[in-house]
XYZ file of C-alpha atoms in Angstrom:
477
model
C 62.741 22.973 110.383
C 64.625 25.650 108.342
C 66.756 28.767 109.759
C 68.268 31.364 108.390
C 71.612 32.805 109.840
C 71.867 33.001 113.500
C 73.567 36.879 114.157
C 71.438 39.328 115.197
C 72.129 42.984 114.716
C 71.884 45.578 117.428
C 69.187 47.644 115.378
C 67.139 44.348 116.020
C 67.962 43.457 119.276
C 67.079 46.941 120.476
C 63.678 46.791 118.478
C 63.067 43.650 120.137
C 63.649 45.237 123.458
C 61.430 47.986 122.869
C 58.684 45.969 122.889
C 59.125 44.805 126.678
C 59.859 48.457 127.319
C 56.374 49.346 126.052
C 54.653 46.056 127.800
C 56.595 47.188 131.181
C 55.145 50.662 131.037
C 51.918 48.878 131.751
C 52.966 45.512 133.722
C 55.786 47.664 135.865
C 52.085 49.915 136.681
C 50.483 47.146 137.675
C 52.723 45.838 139.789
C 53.567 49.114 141.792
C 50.317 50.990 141.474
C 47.399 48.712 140.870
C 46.523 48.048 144.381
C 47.517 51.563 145.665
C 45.244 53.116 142.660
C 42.619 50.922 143.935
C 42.142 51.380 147.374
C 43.443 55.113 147.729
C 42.953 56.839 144.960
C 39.908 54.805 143.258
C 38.367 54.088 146.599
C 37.798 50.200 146.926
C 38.074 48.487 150.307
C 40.886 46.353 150.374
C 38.524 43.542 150.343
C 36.831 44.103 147.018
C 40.186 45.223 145.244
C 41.832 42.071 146.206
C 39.174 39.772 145.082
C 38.769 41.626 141.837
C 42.973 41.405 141.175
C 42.466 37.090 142.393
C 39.620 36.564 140.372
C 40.297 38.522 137.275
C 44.265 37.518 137.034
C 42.805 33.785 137.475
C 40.833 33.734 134.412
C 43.062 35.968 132.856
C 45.912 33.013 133.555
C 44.245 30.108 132.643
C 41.305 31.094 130.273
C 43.284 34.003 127.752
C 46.755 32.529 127.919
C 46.379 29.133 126.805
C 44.182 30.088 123.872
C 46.345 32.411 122.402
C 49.568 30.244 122.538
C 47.618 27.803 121.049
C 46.295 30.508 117.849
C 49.148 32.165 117.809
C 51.386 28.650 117.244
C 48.802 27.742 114.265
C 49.101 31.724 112.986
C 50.010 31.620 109.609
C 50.806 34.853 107.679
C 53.549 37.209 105.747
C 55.188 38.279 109.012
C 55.063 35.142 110.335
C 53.438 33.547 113.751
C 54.034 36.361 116.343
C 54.625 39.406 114.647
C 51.328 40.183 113.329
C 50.250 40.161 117.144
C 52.189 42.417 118.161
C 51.311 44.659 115.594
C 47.215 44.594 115.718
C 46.935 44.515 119.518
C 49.157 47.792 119.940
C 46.549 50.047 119.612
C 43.632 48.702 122.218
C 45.965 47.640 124.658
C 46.864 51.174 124.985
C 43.609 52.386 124.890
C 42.744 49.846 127.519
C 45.498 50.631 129.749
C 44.238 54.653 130.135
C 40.564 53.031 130.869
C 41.778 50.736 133.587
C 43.718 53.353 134.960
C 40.455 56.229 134.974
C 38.540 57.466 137.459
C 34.908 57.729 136.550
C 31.997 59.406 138.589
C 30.315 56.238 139.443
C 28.190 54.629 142.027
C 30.511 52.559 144.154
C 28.967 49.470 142.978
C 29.728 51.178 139.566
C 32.949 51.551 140.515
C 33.418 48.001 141.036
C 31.952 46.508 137.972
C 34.065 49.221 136.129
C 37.410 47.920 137.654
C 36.123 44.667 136.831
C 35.590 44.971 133.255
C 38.255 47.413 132.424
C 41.119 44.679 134.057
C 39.646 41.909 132.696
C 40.230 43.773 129.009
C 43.391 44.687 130.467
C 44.877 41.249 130.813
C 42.992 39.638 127.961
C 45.184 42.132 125.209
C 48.218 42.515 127.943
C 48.264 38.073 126.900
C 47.422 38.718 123.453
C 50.338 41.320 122.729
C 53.197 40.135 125.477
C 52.945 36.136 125.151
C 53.462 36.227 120.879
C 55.865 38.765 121.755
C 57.642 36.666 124.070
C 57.725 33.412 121.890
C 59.158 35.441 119.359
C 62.238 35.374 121.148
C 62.356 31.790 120.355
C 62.673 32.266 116.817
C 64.581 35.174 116.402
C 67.208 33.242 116.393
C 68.376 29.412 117.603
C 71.520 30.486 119.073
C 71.264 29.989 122.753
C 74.068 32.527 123.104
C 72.433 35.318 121.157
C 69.372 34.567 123.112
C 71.339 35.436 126.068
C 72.508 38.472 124.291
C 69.535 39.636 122.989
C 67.789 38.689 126.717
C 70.552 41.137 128.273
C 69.147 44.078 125.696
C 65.496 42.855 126.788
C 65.808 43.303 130.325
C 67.798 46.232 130.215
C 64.681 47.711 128.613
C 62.419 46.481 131.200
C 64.579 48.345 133.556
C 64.169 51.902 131.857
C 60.487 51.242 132.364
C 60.927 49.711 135.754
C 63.079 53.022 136.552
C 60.646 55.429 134.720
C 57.792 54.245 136.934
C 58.876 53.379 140.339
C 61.105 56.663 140.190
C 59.339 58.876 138.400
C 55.978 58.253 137.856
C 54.529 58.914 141.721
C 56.162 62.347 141.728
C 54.928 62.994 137.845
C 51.331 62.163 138.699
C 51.352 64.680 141.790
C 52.474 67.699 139.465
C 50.145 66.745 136.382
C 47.743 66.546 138.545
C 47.804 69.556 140.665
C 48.081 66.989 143.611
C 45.023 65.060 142.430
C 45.828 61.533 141.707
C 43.374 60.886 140.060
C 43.808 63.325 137.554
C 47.384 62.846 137.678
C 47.296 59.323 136.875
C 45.066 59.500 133.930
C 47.784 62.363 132.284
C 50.502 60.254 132.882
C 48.427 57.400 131.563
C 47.608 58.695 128.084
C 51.351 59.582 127.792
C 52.401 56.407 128.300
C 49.735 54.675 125.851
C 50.919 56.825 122.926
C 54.777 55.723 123.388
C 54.472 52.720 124.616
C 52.192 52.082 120.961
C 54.730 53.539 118.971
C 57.443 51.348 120.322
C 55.691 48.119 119.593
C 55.028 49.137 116.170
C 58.572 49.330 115.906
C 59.342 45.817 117.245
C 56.984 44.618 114.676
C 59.099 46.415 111.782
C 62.657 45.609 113.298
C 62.186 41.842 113.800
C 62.283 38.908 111.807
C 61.497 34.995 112.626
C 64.101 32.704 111.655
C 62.955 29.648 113.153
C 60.564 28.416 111.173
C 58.986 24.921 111.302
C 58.535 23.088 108.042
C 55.391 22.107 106.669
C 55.670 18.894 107.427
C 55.367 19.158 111.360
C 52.404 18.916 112.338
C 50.769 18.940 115.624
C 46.839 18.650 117.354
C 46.832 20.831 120.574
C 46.013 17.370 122.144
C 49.641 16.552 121.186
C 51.664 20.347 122.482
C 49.680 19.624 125.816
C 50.403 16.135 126.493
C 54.168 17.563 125.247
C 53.958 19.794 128.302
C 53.279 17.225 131.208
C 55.826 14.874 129.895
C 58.525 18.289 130.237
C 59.397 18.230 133.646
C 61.938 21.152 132.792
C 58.567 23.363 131.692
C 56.510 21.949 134.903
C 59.585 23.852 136.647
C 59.751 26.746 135.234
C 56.213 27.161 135.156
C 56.623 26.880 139.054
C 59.229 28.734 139.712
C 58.018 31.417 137.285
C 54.638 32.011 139.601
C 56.953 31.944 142.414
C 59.238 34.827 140.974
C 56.111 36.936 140.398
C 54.341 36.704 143.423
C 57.414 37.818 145.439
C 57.477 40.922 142.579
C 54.263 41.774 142.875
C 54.342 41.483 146.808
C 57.247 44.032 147.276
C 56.659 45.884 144.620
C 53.111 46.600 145.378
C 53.956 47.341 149.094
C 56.979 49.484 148.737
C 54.432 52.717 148.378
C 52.773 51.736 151.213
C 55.839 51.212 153.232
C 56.718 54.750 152.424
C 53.874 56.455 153.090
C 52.883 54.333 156.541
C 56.447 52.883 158.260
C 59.351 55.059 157.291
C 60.311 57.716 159.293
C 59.654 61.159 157.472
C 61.739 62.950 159.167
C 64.731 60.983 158.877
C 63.687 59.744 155.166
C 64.198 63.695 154.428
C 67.070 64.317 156.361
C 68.704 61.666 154.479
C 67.613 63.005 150.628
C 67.918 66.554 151.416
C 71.388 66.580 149.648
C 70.589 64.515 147.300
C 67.406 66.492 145.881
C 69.745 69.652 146.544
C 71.889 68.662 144.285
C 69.396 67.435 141.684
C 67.259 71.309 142.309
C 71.316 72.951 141.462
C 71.610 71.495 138.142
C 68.146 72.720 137.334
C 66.828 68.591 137.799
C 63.994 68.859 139.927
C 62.545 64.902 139.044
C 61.290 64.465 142.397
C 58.671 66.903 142.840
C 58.163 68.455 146.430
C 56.487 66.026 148.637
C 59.641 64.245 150.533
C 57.625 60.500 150.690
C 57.206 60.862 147.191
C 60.378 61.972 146.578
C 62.126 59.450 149.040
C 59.916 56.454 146.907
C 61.478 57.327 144.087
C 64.978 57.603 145.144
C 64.836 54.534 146.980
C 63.386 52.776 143.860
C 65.834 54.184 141.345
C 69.314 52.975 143.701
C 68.103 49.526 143.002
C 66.892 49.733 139.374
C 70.108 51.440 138.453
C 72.270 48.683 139.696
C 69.926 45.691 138.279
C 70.807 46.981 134.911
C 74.542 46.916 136.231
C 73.653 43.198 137.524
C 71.767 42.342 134.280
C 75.338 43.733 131.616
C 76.784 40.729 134.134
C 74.216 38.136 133.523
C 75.086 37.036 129.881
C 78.976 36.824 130.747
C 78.057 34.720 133.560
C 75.388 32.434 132.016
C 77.693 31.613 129.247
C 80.764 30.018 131.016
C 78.636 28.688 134.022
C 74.803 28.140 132.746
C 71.925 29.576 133.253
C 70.866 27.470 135.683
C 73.296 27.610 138.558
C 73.893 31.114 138.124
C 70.149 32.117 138.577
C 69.582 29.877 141.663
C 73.030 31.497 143.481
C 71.842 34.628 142.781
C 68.592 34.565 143.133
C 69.413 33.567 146.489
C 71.238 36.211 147.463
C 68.877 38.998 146.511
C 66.785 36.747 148.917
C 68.951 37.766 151.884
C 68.548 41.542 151.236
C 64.658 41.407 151.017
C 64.802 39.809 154.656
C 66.775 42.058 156.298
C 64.202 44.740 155.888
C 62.467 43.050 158.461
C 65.049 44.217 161.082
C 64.990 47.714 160.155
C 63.654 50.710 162.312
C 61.210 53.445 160.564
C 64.712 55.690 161.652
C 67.080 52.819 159.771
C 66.680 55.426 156.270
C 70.634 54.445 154.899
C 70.005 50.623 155.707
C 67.064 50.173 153.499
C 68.152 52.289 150.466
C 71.595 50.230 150.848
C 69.759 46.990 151.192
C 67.602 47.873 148.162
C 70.962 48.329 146.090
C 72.617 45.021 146.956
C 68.879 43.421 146.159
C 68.688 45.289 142.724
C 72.351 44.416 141.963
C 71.903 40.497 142.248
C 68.757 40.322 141.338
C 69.521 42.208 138.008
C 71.731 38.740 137.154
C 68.911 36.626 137.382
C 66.629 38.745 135.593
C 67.694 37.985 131.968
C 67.784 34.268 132.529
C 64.344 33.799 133.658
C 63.065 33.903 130.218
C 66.161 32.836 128.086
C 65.371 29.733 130.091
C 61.791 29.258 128.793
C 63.209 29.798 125.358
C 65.640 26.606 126.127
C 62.075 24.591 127.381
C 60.998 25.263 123.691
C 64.179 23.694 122.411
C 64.271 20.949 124.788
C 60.735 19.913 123.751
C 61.748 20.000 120.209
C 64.918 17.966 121.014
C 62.808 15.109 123.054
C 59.562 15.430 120.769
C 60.783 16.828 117.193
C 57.881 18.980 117.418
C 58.135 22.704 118.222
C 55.779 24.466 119.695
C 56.787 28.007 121.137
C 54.126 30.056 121.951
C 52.491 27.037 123.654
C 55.493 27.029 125.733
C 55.718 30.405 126.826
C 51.969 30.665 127.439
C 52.244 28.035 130.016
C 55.011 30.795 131.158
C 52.679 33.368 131.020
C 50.342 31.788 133.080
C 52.733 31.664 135.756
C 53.704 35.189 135.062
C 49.548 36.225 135.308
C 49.251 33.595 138.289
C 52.438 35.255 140.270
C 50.964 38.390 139.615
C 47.043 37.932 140.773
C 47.978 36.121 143.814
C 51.041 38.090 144.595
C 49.315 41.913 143.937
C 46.063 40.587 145.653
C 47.714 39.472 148.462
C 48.644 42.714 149.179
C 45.257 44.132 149.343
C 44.410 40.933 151.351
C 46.787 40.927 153.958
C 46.344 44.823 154.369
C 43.049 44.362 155.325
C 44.123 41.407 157.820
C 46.259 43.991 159.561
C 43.585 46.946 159.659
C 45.169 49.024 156.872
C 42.193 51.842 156.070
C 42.326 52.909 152.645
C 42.939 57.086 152.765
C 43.126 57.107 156.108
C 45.885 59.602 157.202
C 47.743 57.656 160.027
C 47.108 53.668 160.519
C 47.138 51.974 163.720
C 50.236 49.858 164.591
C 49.230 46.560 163.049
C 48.915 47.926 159.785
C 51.783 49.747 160.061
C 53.827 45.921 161.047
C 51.995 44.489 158.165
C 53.738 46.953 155.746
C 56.634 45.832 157.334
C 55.945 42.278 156.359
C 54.864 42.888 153.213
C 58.356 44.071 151.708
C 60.591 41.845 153.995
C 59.500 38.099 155.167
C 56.323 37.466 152.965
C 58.031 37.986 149.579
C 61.147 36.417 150.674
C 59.495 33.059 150.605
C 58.474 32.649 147.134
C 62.228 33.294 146.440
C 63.619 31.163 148.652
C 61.158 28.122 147.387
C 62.479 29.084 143.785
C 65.941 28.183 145.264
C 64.869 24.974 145.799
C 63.154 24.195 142.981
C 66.095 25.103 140.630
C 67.844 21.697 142.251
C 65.352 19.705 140.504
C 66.151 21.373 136.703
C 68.152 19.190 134.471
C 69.120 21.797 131.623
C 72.296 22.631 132.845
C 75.445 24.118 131.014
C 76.030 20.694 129.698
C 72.971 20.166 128.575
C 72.622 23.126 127.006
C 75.109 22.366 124.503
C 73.609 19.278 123.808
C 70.423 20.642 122.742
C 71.655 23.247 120.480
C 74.302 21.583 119.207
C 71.900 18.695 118.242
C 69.060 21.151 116.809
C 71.534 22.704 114.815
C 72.271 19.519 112.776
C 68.564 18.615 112.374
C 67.779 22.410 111.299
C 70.773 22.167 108.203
């Protein structure tokens, strides 16, 4: 195994990072739109969206991922494994992204097989640019502690996307599209497929992989999967990975809901008059007119602005006490602030936006651990095995990633439908409007809080940490 020097610069690290920005303006969509775009602006019964977001994100999980960890392990070229991935699935999955996101004049059985077809090519390039992207964060560099560094820049990008379309983007589509959604969406859509191309083309110039096996290891896929269910630190994280995602798809899918069908309008604008006064006297109008848009947005951007300030906390933190323990304390208390939402009022306006901070802010800790973790799986497996075998790795990650997602985003649809949510219907009866209750406070708290316990069971610990690079380091000279 050679390597180069460790030290990254920031003009890399922040090319690295674009690339999540650019995957984020399409996963962060997902997430917080899919379902919504679906059933109210697309037109799908909740039924048939959430079956087509479980099936789809099932095969997407276990038939794309797998076989592109395994090619892009065995990719051998001038830019190395992961790079040239990045670079030649920029294009489609941009293009793909506007299709999935369109509104064609079609039969509703149309409709359906359309959805089908455009997520499924959705997910298959979403795997085929983010996993090769995300093992090349194991061999950037070795250095756990630049990986924690260059994690911190990551995530901080995620969060400009994260902030760009949970803030912004409900409001933006209403104006582009005349109040059309529809419309609106595809504008906004487009938009985002040009930049968020551009960026990874970027990450593909700005990076370099250092850690480069020799030519002597070599390894059947026989041998990286029976690698895998010998790692009980990988079985973990693939667990607890799924877990993280179906509580982030839950909320985050529901939050628009929750706006438009549980919190009190009245008081909601009451309480961001002033603020979207201020915003209109500096000339900042970001929020558009419509005060549950508006009120979405704010709401979304208190907590996204203080997980960055939780996530410039994270590498400090990680360093002196571990990853490990300082992701299950924290995730833990995010926990807390995602079930008190159950014991708000529609009236309780400054309760939720202040419980949404306090979530964002601990949350934002964990956030750049998650996958600096998955990087130290790689290196553990290499420590126990002498074999590495990254992308491998964080495929199995991805899978959790794509599982959290399906099952968390089609619950949503699901569990609508169990409490009588009607797609465009202008007022809900009251079981639908308790089920969007549930749906950002005790459903998506449990995920979490199984995470939590989980974590007890992980043996890479600060100590342990050292060990591995430490050891790695002296086989790699």
């Amino acid at each position: 195994m050679s390597i180069e020097t460790q030290k990254l610069s920031v003009k890399e690290k922040i090319g690295y990072s674009l690339g999540d920005l650019a995957a984020n303006l399409v996963f962060q969509t997902l997430i917080t739109y899919l379902a919504y775009f679906y059933t109210d602006i697309y037109g799908l019964d909740t039924g048939h969206a959430s079956a087509i977001m479980f099936t789809v994100g099932l095969i997407a999980a276990f038939g794309f991922n797998p076989v592109i960890g395994a090619l892009a392990d065995r990719t051998v070229s001038k830019w190395g494994k992961f790079r040239p991935w990045i670079l030649f699935t920029s294009v489609p999955l941009g293009i793909v992204a506007l299709l999935a996101f369109s509104t064609p004049d079609f039969s509703y059985k149309g409709k359906v097989i359309y959805a089908v077809a455009t997520y499924t090519l959705l997910l298959m390039l979403y795997a085929a640019n983010n996993l090769p992207y995300s093992a090349l964060s194991g061999v950037i560099t070795g250095d756990m502690k630049e990986r924690n560094s260059m994690s911190a820049y990551r995530f901080v990008a995620v969060m400009f996307a994260q902030f760009f379309v949970q803030v912004f983007m409900l409001p933006i589509i209403e104006s582009a599209g005349g109040g059309d959604k529809a419309i609106g969406i595809e504008i906004v859509m487009t938009w985002l497929a040009i930049i968020g191309t551009i960026m990874l083309i970027i990450t593909f110039l700005t990076t370099k992989e250092r850690v480069i096996p020799t030519a002597e290891q070599k390894s059947s896929l026989k041998e990286d999967l029976g690698d895998l269910t010998k790692n009980k630190p990988w079985v973990i994280m693939l667990v607890l990975t799924t877990l993280v995602f179906i509580t982030l798809a839950m909320k985050g899918g529901s939050y628009v809901y929750y706006f438009k069908n549980y919190v009190d309008a009245d008081e909601l604008t009451s309480f961001i008059n002033p603020i979207l006064d201020f915003f209109n006297s500096i000339g900042a109008n970001f929020f558009g007119e419509d005060p549950v848009s508006a009120g979405f947005g704010l709401f979304n951007a208190g907590g996204i602005i203080f997980m960055i300030v939780g996530i410039g906390l994270s590498k400090k933190l990680a360093d002196k006490y571990g990853k490990r323990d300082i992701f299950r304390f924290f995730l833990f208390i995010s926990t807390l602030f995602i079930i008190s939402f159950y014991f708000f009022s529609p009236e309780s306006v400054e309760l939720m936006f202040l419980s949404q901070i306090l979530h964002g802010f601990f949350y934002g800790i964990t956030i750049p651990i998650l996958w600096a973790m998955i990087a130290d799986v790689a290196d553990f497996s290499e420590w126990r095995t002498n074999r590495r075998a990254t992308a491998i790795i964080f495929s199995a990650m991805m899978i959790g990633l794509k599982l959290g997602l399906t099952i968390g985003g089609s619950l949503v649809a699901w569990i609508l439908g169990l409490y009588n949510y009607h797609p465009q219907s202008e007022t809900q009866v009251e079981s639908a409007i308790h089920g969007t209750k549930m749906l950002v406070s005790i459903y998506p708290a449990i995920p979490f809080l199984l995470g939590c316990v989980l974590l007890f069971f992980y043996e890479i610990n600060k100590k342990m940490e050292n060990q591995i690079e430490a050891d790695l380091k002296l086989r790699r000279m």
